[in-house]
Tab-separated table of C-alpha atoms in Angstrom:
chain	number	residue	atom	x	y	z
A	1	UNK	CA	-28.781	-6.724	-14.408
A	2	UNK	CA	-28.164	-9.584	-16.703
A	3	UNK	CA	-27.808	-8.799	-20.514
A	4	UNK	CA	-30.210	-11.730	-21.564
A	5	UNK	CA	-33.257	-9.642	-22.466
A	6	UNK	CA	-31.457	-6.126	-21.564
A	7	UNK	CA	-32.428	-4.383	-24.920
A	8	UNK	CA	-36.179	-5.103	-23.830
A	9	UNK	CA	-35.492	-2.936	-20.828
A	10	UNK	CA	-38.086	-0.379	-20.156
A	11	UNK	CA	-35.391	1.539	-18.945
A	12	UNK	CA	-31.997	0.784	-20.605
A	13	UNK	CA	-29.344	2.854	-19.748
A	14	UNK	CA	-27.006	3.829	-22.528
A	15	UNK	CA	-23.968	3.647	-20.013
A	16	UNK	CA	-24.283	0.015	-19.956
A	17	UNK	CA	-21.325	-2.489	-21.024
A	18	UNK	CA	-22.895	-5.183	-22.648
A	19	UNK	CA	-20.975	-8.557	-23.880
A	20	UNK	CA	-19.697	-8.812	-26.941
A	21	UNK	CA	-17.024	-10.591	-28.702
A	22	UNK	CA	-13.985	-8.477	-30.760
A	23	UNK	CA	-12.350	-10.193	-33.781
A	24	UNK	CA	-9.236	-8.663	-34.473
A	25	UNK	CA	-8.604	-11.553	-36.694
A	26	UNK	CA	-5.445	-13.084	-35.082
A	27	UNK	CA	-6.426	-12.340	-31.571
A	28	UNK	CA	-10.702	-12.634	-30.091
A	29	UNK	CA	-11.419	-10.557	-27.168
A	30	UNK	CA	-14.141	-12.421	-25.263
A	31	UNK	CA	-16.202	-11.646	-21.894
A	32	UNK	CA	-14.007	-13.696	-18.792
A	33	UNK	CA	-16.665	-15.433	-17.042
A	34	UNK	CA	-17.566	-18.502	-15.895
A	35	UNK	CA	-18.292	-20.638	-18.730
A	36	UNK	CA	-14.585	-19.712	-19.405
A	37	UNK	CA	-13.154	-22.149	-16.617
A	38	UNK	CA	-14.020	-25.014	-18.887
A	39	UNK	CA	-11.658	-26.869	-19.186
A	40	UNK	CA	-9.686	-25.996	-16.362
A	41	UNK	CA	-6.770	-25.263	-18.701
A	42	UNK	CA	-7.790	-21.229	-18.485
A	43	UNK	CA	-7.742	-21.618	-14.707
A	44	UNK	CA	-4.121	-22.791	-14.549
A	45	UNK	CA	-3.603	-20.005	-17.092
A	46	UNK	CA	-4.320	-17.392	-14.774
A	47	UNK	CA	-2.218	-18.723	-12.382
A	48	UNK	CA	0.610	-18.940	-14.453
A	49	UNK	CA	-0.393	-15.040	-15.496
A	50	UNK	CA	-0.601	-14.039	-11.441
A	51	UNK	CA	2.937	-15.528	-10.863
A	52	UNK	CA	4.276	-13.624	-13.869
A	53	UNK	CA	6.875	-10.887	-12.235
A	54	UNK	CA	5.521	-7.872	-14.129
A	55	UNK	CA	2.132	-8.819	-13.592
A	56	UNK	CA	2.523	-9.647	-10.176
A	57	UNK	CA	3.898	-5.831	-9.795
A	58	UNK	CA	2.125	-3.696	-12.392
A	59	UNK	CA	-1.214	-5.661	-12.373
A	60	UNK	CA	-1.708	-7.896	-9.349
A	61	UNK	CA	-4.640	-10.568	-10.209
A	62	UNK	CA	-4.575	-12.006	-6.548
A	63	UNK	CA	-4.772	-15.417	-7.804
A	64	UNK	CA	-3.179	-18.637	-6.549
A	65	UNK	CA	-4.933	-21.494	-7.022
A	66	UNK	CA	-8.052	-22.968	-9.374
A	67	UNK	CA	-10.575	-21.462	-6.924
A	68	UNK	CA	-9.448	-18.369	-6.192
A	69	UNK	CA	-9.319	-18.097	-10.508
A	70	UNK	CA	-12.866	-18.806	-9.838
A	71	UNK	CA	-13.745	-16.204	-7.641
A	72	UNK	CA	-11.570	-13.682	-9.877
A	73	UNK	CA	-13.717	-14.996	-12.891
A	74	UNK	CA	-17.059	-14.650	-11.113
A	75	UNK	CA	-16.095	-11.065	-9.921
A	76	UNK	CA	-15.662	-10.485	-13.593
A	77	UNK	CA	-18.907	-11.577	-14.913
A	78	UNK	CA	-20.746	-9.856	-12.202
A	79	UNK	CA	-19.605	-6.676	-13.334
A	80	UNK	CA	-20.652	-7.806	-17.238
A	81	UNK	CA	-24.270	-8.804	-15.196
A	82	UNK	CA	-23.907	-5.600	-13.708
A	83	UNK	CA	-22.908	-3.188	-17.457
A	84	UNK	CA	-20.608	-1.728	-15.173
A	85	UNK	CA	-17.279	-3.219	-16.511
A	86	UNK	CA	-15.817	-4.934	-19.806
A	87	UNK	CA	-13.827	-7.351	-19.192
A	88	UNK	CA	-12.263	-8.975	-22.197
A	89	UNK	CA	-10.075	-11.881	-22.672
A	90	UNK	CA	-7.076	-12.014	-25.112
A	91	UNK	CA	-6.881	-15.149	-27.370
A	92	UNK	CA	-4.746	-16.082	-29.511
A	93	UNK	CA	-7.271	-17.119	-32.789
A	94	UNK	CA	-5.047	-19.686	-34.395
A	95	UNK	CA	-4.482	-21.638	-31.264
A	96	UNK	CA	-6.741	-20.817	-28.522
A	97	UNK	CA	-3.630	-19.733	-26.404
A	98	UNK	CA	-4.642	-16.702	-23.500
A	99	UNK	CA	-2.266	-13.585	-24.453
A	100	UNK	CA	-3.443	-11.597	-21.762
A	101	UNK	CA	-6.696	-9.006	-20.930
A	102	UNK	CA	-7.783	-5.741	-20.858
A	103	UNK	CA	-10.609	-3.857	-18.777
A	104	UNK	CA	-12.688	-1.091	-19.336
A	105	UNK	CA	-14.829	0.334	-16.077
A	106	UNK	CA	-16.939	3.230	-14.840
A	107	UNK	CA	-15.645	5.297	-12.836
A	108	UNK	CA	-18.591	7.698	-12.738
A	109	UNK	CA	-20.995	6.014	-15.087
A	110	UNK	CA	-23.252	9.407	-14.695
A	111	UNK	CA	-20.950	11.207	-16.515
A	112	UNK	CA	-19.396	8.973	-18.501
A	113	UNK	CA	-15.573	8.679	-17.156
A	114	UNK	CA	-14.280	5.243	-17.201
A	115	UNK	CA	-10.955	3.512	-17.044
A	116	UNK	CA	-9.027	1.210	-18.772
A	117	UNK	CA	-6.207	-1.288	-17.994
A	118	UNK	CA	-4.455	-4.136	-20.135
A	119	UNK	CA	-1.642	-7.026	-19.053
A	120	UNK	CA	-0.316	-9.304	-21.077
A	121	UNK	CA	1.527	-12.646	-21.055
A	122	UNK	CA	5.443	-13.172	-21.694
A	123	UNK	CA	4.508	-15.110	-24.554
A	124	UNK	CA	2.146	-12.128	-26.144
A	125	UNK	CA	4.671	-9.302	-25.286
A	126	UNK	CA	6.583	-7.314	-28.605
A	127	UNK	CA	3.825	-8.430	-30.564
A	128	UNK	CA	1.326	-4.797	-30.427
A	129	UNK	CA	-0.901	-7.625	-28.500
A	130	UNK	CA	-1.901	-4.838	-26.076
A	131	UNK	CA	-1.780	-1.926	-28.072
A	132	UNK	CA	-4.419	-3.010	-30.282
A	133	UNK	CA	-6.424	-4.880	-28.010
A	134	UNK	CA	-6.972	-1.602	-25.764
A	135	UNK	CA	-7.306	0.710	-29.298
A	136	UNK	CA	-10.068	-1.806	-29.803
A	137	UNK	CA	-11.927	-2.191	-26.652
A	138	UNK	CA	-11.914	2.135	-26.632
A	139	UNK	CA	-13.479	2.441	-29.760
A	140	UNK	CA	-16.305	-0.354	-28.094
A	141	UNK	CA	-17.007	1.672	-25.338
A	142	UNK	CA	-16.872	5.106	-26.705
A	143	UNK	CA	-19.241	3.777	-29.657
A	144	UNK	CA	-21.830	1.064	-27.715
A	145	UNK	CA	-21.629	2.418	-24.375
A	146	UNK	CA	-21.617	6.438	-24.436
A	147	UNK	CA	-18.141	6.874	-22.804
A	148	UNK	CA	-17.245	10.281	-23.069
A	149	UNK	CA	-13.519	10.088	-21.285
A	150	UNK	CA	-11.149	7.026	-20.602
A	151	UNK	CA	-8.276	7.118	-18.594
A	152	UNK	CA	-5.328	5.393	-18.347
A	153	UNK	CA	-3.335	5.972	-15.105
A	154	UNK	CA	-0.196	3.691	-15.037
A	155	UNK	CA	2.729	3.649	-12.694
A	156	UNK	CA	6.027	5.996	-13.950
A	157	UNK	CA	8.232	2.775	-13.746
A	158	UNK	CA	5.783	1.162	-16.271
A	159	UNK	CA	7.571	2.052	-19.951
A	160	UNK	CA	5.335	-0.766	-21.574
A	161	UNK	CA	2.154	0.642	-20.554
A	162	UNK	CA	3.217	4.303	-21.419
A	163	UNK	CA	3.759	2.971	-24.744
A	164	UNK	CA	0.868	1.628	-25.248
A	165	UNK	CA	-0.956	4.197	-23.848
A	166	UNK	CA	0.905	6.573	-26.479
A	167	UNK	CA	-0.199	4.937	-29.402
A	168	UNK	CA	-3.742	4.439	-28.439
A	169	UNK	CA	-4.265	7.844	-28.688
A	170	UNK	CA	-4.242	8.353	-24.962
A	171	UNK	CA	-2.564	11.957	-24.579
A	172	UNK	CA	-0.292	12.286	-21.186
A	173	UNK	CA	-2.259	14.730	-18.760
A	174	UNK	CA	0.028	14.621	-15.712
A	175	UNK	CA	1.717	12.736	-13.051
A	176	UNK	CA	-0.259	11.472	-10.040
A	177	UNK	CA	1.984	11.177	-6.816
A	178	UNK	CA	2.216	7.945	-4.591
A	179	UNK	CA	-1.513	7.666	-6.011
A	180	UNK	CA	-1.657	3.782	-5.911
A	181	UNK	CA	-0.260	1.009	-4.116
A	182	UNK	CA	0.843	-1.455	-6.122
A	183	UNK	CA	2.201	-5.282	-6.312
A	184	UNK	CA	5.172	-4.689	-4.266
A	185	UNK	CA	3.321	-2.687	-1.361
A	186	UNK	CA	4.673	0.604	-2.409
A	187	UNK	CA	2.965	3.722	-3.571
A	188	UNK	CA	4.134	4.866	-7.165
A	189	UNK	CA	3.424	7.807	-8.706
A	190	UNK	CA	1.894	7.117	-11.798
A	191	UNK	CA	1.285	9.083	-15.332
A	192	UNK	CA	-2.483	9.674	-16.431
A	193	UNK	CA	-3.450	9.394	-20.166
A	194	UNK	CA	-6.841	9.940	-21.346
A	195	UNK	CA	-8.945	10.134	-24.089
A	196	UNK	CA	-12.170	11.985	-24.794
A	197	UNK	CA	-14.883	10.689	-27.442
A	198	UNK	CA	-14.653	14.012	-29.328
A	199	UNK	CA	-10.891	13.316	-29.537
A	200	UNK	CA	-9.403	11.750	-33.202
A	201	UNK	CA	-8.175	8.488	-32.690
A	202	UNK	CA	-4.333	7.599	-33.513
A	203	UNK	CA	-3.348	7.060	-37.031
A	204	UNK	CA	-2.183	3.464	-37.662
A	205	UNK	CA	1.564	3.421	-37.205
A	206	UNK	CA	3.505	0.995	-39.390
A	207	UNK	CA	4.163	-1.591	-36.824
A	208	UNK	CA	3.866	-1.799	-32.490
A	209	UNK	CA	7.018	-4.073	-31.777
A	210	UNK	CA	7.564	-3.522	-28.525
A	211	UNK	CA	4.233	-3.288	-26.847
């Protein structure tokens, strides 16, 4: 479903993801989509983000050359189309520079569990880039699109993301063994966070320097 006209839905569904841009005054969090490749700057971007090491093993984009950034940006608007997933690119407001992205999907839209995962750019990292991007896009979806829990499952090895996780107000719930296969072809066990709507969000620490 496309989100041109949506609200005039006869039969809108209050589950829905629908684009929207979030001003955190330094950094914008827009929709990825297509009308994003222009110029072809952002495409070379994400290839520069898909060769990054620590992206390449925590949060594989499967991306290697202008088209396939394509294809990756396509799959993201169709889920936008779709209101099934939110995903948001990271900008740097000053500049225009990409910092990185986070994404926020149903897992079982009928009951309202989704997920949410973040990466971010060597340039963007130490700088609470992804820590308040993610605290942002949470309060979106719990507010605009019903969300009642939000997960974050992250591998063990992944300090940065258990950080970040931390201070979003994402309490630890477990560990999840050899649950995903990630960028080096291994299963990790990985740590789930969550959150629940009725939950009180994190208190604003004094800085995030490392996240």
């Amino acid at each position: 479903m496309s989100t041109s006209g949506h609200h005039h839905s006869a039969d809108p569904d209050p589950r829905t993801f629908s684009r929207t841009t979030l001003d955190l005054g330094d950094t914008l969090l827009r929709p990825w989509g297509r009308a994003s490749a222009e110029p072809a700057t952002l495409l070379d971007g994400l290839i520069f983000a898909a060769a990054d090491p620590l992206i390449a093993l925590w949060n594989p984009l499967a991306i290697s050359d202008r088209d396939a950034a394509l294809g990756w940006l396509e799959v993201r608007e169709g889920g936008w189309d779709a209101g099934v997933s939110a995903s948001f690119a990271a900008w740097n407001a000053a500049d225009g520079v990409l910092l990185g992205g986070v994404t926020v999907r149903w897992v079982d839209r009928a009951d309202g569990l989704a997920m949410i995962g973040y990466w971010t750019l060597p340039t963007a990292r130490g700088r609470g880039v992804a820590t308040r991007a993610t605290r942002a896009v949470t309060t979106w979806a719990f507010r605009t699109a019903d969300a009642r829990r939000i997960e974050i499952a992250h591998a063990v090895g992944n300090k940065a993301s258990c950080r970040v996780a931390h201070r979003c107000g994402y309490l630890p719930e477990g560990t999840l063994r050899d649950s995903h296969r990630f960028g080096d072809g291994a299963y990790h066990d990985e740590h789930l966070h969550a959150r629940l709507a009725t939950d009180q969000g994190p208190a604003d620490p004094a800085e995030w320097s490392t996240a």
